């Protein structure tokens, strides 16, 4: 989509915008279903990158301890518990610049993927930069989707990260698409960007071919010691507008209300679901950031008459399409 089309949608009167998002949603998804995902940090801290929002960068004094890679056995145990608690998607994140074929740590991740896939869960991984070969290996091991967020607009990106470029992000996403894995790609609001920056990010996402299967929309969780500590909370109506616009622009994507929910009220979260966000991360911790506990989330979903999505329901298959990502 063109930026001006996204702007026109975004600037629709709020209730009309939400009504349109709800209509679009019902053309593709079951009423009142929310997918529950678990995100596990399988290797925490000590990352060489300098992402300004991240407590795991070794460049900042954040108090996050460096931990070694979890074993496949440990990961399988946690994934089994996540499934028992209702999650249908299990995401594994590792704090490093990228993965290399032949690295024993990558071999260990591949084994973890195989074990989690055997449990019948959707498997998502976020491992940083990825080449063609590594992407193919992950796909073969059973990865459903690879997460690699754009974070923000191309223009604002260098203000947030200097150790890699926006184009590096696009290159990794292209490798993911070529492998046949789905793309999970979204952004983070509240990093000093403008509303226009958010729409520019969305413009890039809407021009992916195939479109992303999953779009996480995060609100910054300011982490002590990082350059972005102290940023103000995202305005709830700006968040709702972006969710509704994303739903309209990418109707088949899972729009995931991701990090930052502890800074939203229950009413604010309800409005995000009403605007047709249809997934949350579930569990008391999101990598290193706090997240509402599972009991609180269960209670909220029940009060809103929302049901956790059944395993593999509504997954959009994009595996037959192997076209490159749109470039800027
Ligand atoms: S976001 Fe990822 S790549 Fe960036 S510093 Fe954190 S762990 Fe490293």
Short mmCIF file of C-alpha atoms in Angstrom, two decimals, residues 38 85 87 282-284 291-300:
data_model
loop_
_atom_site.label_atom_id
_atom_site.label_comp_id
_atom_site.label_asym_id
_atom_site.label_seq_id
_atom_site.Cartn_x
_atom_site.Cartn_y
_atom_site.Cartn_z
CA UNK A 38 4.63 -18.04 24.77
CA UNK A 85 -1.42 -23.70 29.72
CA UNK A 87 -0.41 -21.58 24.18
CA UNK A 282 1.14 -15.13 27.46
CA UNK A 283 3.27 -15.62 30.56
CA UNK A 284 4.74 -13.48 33.31
CA UNK A 291 4.12 -9.14 31.23
CA UNK A 292 0.71 -9.68 32.85
CA UNK A 293 0.56 -13.10 34.54
CA UNK A 294 -1.36 -15.97 32.95
CA UNK A 295 -4.11 -15.80 35.59
CA UNK A 296 -4.69 -12.09 34.90
CA UNK A 297 -4.84 -12.76 31.17
CA UNK A 298 -7.19 -15.71 31.54
CA UNK A 299 -9.49 -13.56 33.68
CA UNK A 300 -9.40 -10.68 31.20
#
